[in-house]
Structures are given as C-alpha cells and as structure tokens.
Amino acid sequence: MGAEQGRAVQLPDITSAPLWLSEHYWPDLVDGLVLGQAQRTAMVAGPVGWLGTIVVPAQQTAFGLFTGPSSREVERALLAAGPGADRVSAALHVTACHHQPLRRALP
C-alpha cells in the first residue's frame, strides 16, 4: 500500500464559532499588491476572528479563514477592514494527523 493511501486524516474539533472561508479575486493587482491586500484580511474586528489567509499571487487570488457568527458578519468585517470578499462560505478545517504513537517506557 502506498503512503498516499495509508495517511490518516484528523477530523476537525467542534467549536462554538462556525468557520467561514472568504474568496477574493483582484484581477487588476500585481503580485506584491495582492499580498498586501490579502494582509488586510487579518485586520477584521469582533465578533469575527481571523485564522489565516492563503494567497495565490500568480492568480491574483486569496482565501481567508475566519470564525464568526454568520457569513454576513464576516462580509461586514472584511468590508470594514478594506478588502471585501467576492464570496463567504461555510467551511470545515481538516488537517493531516501527524501525532506519533505513544511509546511505553521500559521498566
């Protein structure tokens, strides 16, 4: 069996705040300006929390991950921070499990 088939996946923990994914497309910005614009996604204010942003400069695109009570609240927070969003969707955060198995101490 190949390594790709045997890789474990950790499902997300249930949290009290839903996760939201913002999508941003800035067709008129050059690579460096896309990064600067995407950094503004981190400047959102409560009740919305910023978790991270993935930037694809060559495609003039960014994706932000947020907590917040609703997609409407995330949209409002992004508008207030500057970048706005083309779309905000409900999201799940799934990560690879990299935990090592516990080893017993030898007597």
JSON list of C-alpha atoms in Angstrom, two decimals:
[
{"chain": "A", "resi": 1, "resn": "MET", "atom": "CA", "xyz": [0.00, 0.00, 0.00]},
{"chain": "A", "resi": 2, "resn": "GLY", "atom": "CA", "xyz": [1.40, 3.43, -0.98]},
{"chain": "A", "resi": 3, "resn": "ALA", "atom": "CA", "xyz": [1.97, 6.25, 1.51]},
{"chain": "A", "resi": 4, "resn": "GLU", "atom": "CA", "xyz": [-0.88, 8.24, -0.05]},
{"chain": "A", "resi": 5, "resn": "GLN", "atom": "CA", "xyz": [-3.41, 5.51, 0.76]},
{"chain": "A", "resi": 6, "resn": "GLY", "atom": "CA", "xyz": [-2.34, 4.95, 4.37]},
{"chain": "A", "resi": 7, "resn": "ARG", "atom": "CA", "xyz": [-2.28, 8.58, 5.53]},
{"chain": "A", "resi": 8, "resn": "ALA", "atom": "CA", "xyz": [-4.59, 9.30, 8.48]},
{"chain": "A", "resi": 9, "resn": "VAL", "atom": "CA", "xyz": [-6.80, 12.38, 8.46]},
{"chain": "A", "resi": 10, "resn": "GLN", "atom": "CA", "xyz": [-7.80, 14.20, 11.62]},
{"chain": "A", "resi": 11, "resn": "LEU", "atom": "CA", "xyz": [-11.37, 15.49, 11.57]},
{"chain": "A", "resi": 12, "resn": "PRO", "atom": "CA", "xyz": [-11.98, 18.98, 12.93]},
{"chain": "A", "resi": 13, "resn": "ASP", "atom": "CA", "xyz": [-12.96, 19.57, 16.53]},
{"chain": "A", "resi": 14, "resn": "ILE", "atom": "CA", "xyz": [-16.42, 21.00, 17.11]},
{"chain": "A", "resi": 15, "resn": "THR", "atom": "CA", "xyz": [-16.12, 24.65, 18.11]},
{"chain": "A", "resi": 16, "resn": "SER", "atom": "CA", "xyz": [-18.65, 27.15, 19.38]},
{"chain": "A", "resi": 17, "resn": "ALA", "atom": "CA", "xyz": [-17.92, 29.51, 16.48]},
{"chain": "A", "resi": 18, "resn": "PRO", "atom": "CA", "xyz": [-18.59, 28.42, 12.89]},
{"chain": "A", "resi": 19, "resn": "LEU", "atom": "CA", "xyz": [-15.78, 28.61, 10.33]},
{"chain": "A", "resi": 20, "resn": "TRP", "atom": "CA", "xyz": [-16.06, 30.73, 7.20]},
{"chain": "A", "resi": 21, "resn": "LEU", "atom": "CA", "xyz": [-13.96, 30.83, 4.01]},
{"chain": "A", "resi": 22, "resn": "SER", "atom": "CA", "xyz": [-13.66, 34.11, 2.15]},
{"chain": "A", "resi": 23, "resn": "GLU", "atom": "CA", "xyz": [-12.71, 34.21, -1.51]},
{"chain": "A", "resi": 24, "resn": "HIS", "atom": "CA", "xyz": [-11.05, 37.27, -3.01]},
{"chain": "A", "resi": 25, "resn": "TYR", "atom": "CA", "xyz": [-10.15, 37.90, -6.65]},
{"chain": "A", "resi": 26, "resn": "TRP", "atom": "CA", "xyz": [-8.20, 41.05, -7.51]},
{"chain": "A", "resi": 27, "resn": "PRO", "atom": "CA", "xyz": [-7.58, 40.93, -11.28]},
{"chain": "A", "resi": 28, "resn": "ASP", "atom": "CA", "xyz": [-6.04, 44.40, -11.52]},
{"chain": "A", "resi": 29, "resn": "LEU", "atom": "CA", "xyz": [-3.36, 43.95, -8.84]},
{"chain": "A", "resi": 30, "resn": "VAL", "atom": "CA", "xyz": [0.21, 42.84, -9.47]},
{"chain": "A", "resi": 31, "resn": "ASP", "atom": "CA", "xyz": [1.68, 40.05, -7.33]},
{"chain": "A", "resi": 32, "resn": "GLY", "atom": "CA", "xyz": [3.09, 42.19, -4.50]},
{"chain": "A", "resi": 33, "resn": "LEU", "atom": "CA", "xyz": [-0.10, 44.23, -4.15]},
{"chain": "A", "resi": 34, "resn": "VAL", "atom": "CA", "xyz": [-2.20, 41.05, -3.91]},
{"chain": "A", "resi": 35, "resn": "LEU", "atom": "CA", "xyz": [-0.14, 40.05, -0.86]},
{"chain": "A", "resi": 36, "resn": "GLY", "atom": "CA", "xyz": [-0.62, 43.49, 0.72]},
{"chain": "A", "resi": 37, "resn": "GLN", "atom": "CA", "xyz": [-4.35, 43.45, 0.06]},
{"chain": "A", "resi": 38, "resn": "ALA", "atom": "CA", "xyz": [-4.63, 39.92, 1.49]},
{"chain": "A", "resi": 39, "resn": "GLN", "atom": "CA", "xyz": [-2.83, 41.01, 4.67]},
{"chain": "A", "resi": 40, "resn": "ARG", "atom": "CA", "xyz": [-5.75, 43.35, 5.34]},
{"chain": "A", "resi": 41, "resn": "THR", "atom": "CA", "xyz": [-7.97, 40.30, 5.85]},
{"chain": "A", "resi": 42, "resn": "ALA", "atom": "CA", "xyz": [-6.20, 39.85, 9.20]},
{"chain": "A", "resi": 43, "resn": "MET", "atom": "CA", "xyz": [-7.48, 43.26, 10.36]},
{"chain": "A", "resi": 44, "resn": "VAL", "atom": "CA", "xyz": [-11.07, 42.16, 10.91]},
{"chain": "A", "resi": 45, "resn": "ALA", "atom": "CA", "xyz": [-12.69, 43.15, 14.19]},
{"chain": "A", "resi": 46, "resn": "GLY", "atom": "CA", "xyz": [-15.01, 41.29, 16.57]},
{"chain": "A", "resi": 47, "resn": "PRO", "atom": "CA", "xyz": [-17.20, 39.37, 16.56]},
{"chain": "A", "resi": 48, "resn": "VAL", "atom": "CA", "xyz": [-15.18, 37.96, 13.63]},
{"chain": "A", "resi": 49, "resn": "GLY", "atom": "CA", "xyz": [-11.78, 36.34, 14.19]},
{"chain": "A", "resi": 50, "resn": "TRP", "atom": "CA", "xyz": [-9.11, 35.81, 11.56]},
{"chain": "A", "resi": 51, "resn": "LEU", "atom": "CA", "xyz": [-7.40, 32.38, 11.50]},
{"chain": "A", "resi": 52, "resn": "GLY", "atom": "CA", "xyz": [-5.27, 32.68, 8.36]},
{"chain": "A", "resi": 53, "resn": "THR", "atom": "CA", "xyz": [-5.07, 33.61, 4.70]},
{"chain": "A", "resi": 54, "resn": "ILE", "atom": "CA", "xyz": [-3.74, 31.69, 1.71]},
{"chain": "A", "resi": 55, "resn": "VAL", "atom": "CA", "xyz": [-2.53, 33.87, -1.15]},
{"chain": "A", "resi": 56, "resn": "VAL", "atom": "CA", "xyz": [-2.07, 32.72, -4.76]},
{"chain": "A", "resi": 57, "resn": "PRO", "atom": "CA", "xyz": [-0.26, 35.76, -6.22]},
{"chain": "A", "resi": 58, "resn": "ALA", "atom": "CA", "xyz": [0.04, 34.40, -9.77]},
{"chain": "A", "resi": 59, "resn": "GLN", "atom": "CA", "xyz": [-3.76, 34.05, -9.88]},
{"chain": "A", "resi": 60, "resn": "GLN", "atom": "CA", "xyz": [-4.37, 37.35, -8.01]},
{"chain": "A", "resi": 61, "resn": "THR", "atom": "CA", "xyz": [-6.46, 35.39, -5.53]},
{"chain": "A", "resi": 62, "resn": "ALA", "atom": "CA", "xyz": [-6.67, 34.97, -1.75]},
{"chain": "A", "resi": 63, "resn": "PHE", "atom": "CA", "xyz": [-8.69, 32.76, 0.60]},
{"chain": "A", "resi": 64, "resn": "GLY", "atom": "CA", "xyz": [-9.26, 33.73, 4.24]},
{"chain": "A", "resi": 65, "resn": "LEU", "atom": "CA", "xyz": [-10.38, 31.51, 7.12]},
{"chain": "A", "resi": 66, "resn": "PHE", "atom": "CA", "xyz": [-12.45, 33.12, 9.87]},
{"chain": "A", "resi": 67, "resn": "THR", "atom": "CA", "xyz": [-14.58, 32.39, 12.91]},
{"chain": "A", "resi": 68, "resn": "GLY", "atom": "CA", "xyz": [-17.77, 34.36, 13.37]},
{"chain": "A", "resi": 69, "resn": "PRO", "atom": "CA", "xyz": [-21.48, 34.14, 13.99]},
{"chain": "A", "resi": 70, "resn": "SER", "atom": "CA", "xyz": [-22.54, 34.35, 10.31]},
{"chain": "A", "resi": 71, "resn": "SER", "atom": "CA", "xyz": [-21.33, 34.85, 6.76]},
{"chain": "A", "resi": 72, "resn": "ARG", "atom": "CA", "xyz": [-22.94, 38.31, 6.82]},
{"chain": "A", "resi": 73, "resn": "GLU", "atom": "CA", "xyz": [-20.79, 39.28, 9.86]},
{"chain": "A", "resi": 74, "resn": "VAL", "atom": "CA", "xyz": [-17.63, 38.09, 8.07]},
{"chain": "A", "resi": 75, "resn": "GLU", "atom": "CA", "xyz": [-18.59, 40.09, 4.97]},
{"chain": "A", "resi": 76, "resn": "ARG", "atom": "CA", "xyz": [-19.17, 43.22, 7.09]},
{"chain": "A", "resi": 77, "resn": "ALA", "atom": "CA", "xyz": [-15.87, 42.79, 8.94]},
{"chain": "A", "resi": 78, "resn": "LEU", "atom": "CA", "xyz": [-13.95, 42.35, 5.68]},
{"chain": "A", "resi": 79, "resn": "LEU", "atom": "CA", "xyz": [-15.55, 45.45, 4.18]},
{"chain": "A", "resi": 80, "resn": "ALA", "atom": "CA", "xyz": [-14.59, 47.45, 7.27]},
{"chain": "A", "resi": 81, "resn": "ALA", "atom": "CA", "xyz": [-11.00, 46.13, 7.05]},
{"chain": "A", "resi": 82, "resn": "GLY", "atom": "CA", "xyz": [-10.76, 47.09, 3.39]},
{"chain": "A", "resi": 83, "resn": "PRO", "atom": "CA", "xyz": [-10.53, 44.07, 1.10]},
{"chain": "A", "resi": 84, "resn": "GLY", "atom": "CA", "xyz": [-14.18, 42.98, 0.96]},
{"chain": "A", "resi": 85, "resn": "ALA", "atom": "CA", "xyz": [-14.87, 39.48, -0.39]},
{"chain": "A", "resi": 86, "resn": "ASP", "atom": "CA", "xyz": [-16.27, 38.02, -3.58]},
{"chain": "A", "resi": 87, "resn": "ARG", "atom": "CA", "xyz": [-17.87, 35.22, -1.58]},
{"chain": "A", "resi": 88, "resn": "VAL", "atom": "CA", "xyz": [-18.04, 33.91, 2.01]},
{"chain": "A", "resi": 89, "resn": "SER", "atom": "CA", "xyz": [-18.94, 30.23, 2.51]},
{"chain": "A", "resi": 90, "resn": "ALA", "atom": "CA", "xyz": [-19.31, 27.89, 5.48]},
{"chain": "A", "resi": 91, "resn": "ALA", "atom": "CA", "xyz": [-16.12, 25.83, 5.92]},
{"chain": "A", "resi": 92, "resn": "LEU", "atom": "CA", "xyz": [-14.53, 22.93, 7.77]},
{"chain": "A", "resi": 93, "resn": "HIS", "atom": "CA", "xyz": [-10.84, 22.84, 8.70]},
{"chain": "A", "resi": 94, "resn": "VAL", "atom": "CA", "xyz": [-9.42, 19.36, 8.17]},
{"chain": "A", "resi": 95, "resn": "THR", "atom": "CA", "xyz": [-5.71, 18.74, 8.80]},
{"chain": "A", "resi": 96, "resn": "ALA", "atom": "CA", "xyz": [-3.38, 15.79, 8.49]},
{"chain": "A", "resi": 97, "resn": "CYS", "atom": "CA", "xyz": [-2.75, 13.91, 11.72]},
{"chain": "A", "resi": 98, "resn": "HIS", "atom": "CA", "xyz": [0.98, 14.00, 12.49]},
{"chain": "A", "resi": 99, "resn": "HIS", "atom": "CA", "xyz": [0.87, 12.59, 16.02]},
{"chain": "A", "resi": 100, "resn": "GLN", "atom": "CA", "xyz": [3.44, 9.94, 16.83]},
{"chain": "A", "resi": 101, "resn": "PRO", "atom": "CA", "xyz": [2.17, 6.84, 18.64]},
{"chain": "A", "resi": 102, "resn": "LEU", "atom": "CA", "xyz": [2.85, 6.83, 22.36]},
{"chain": "A", "resi": 103, "resn": "ARG", "atom": "CA", "xyz": [5.70, 4.53, 23.40]},
{"chain": "A", "resi": 104, "resn": "ARG", "atom": "CA", "xyz": [5.77, 2.65, 26.63]},
{"chain": "A", "resi": 105, "resn": "ALA", "atom": "CA", "xyz": [8.64, 3.37, 28.95]},
{"chain": "A", "resi": 106, "resn": "LEU", "atom": "CA", "xyz": [10.76, 0.28, 29.55]},
{"chain": "A", "resi": 107, "resn": "PRO", "atom": "CA", "xyz": [10.90, -0.90, 33.21]}
]
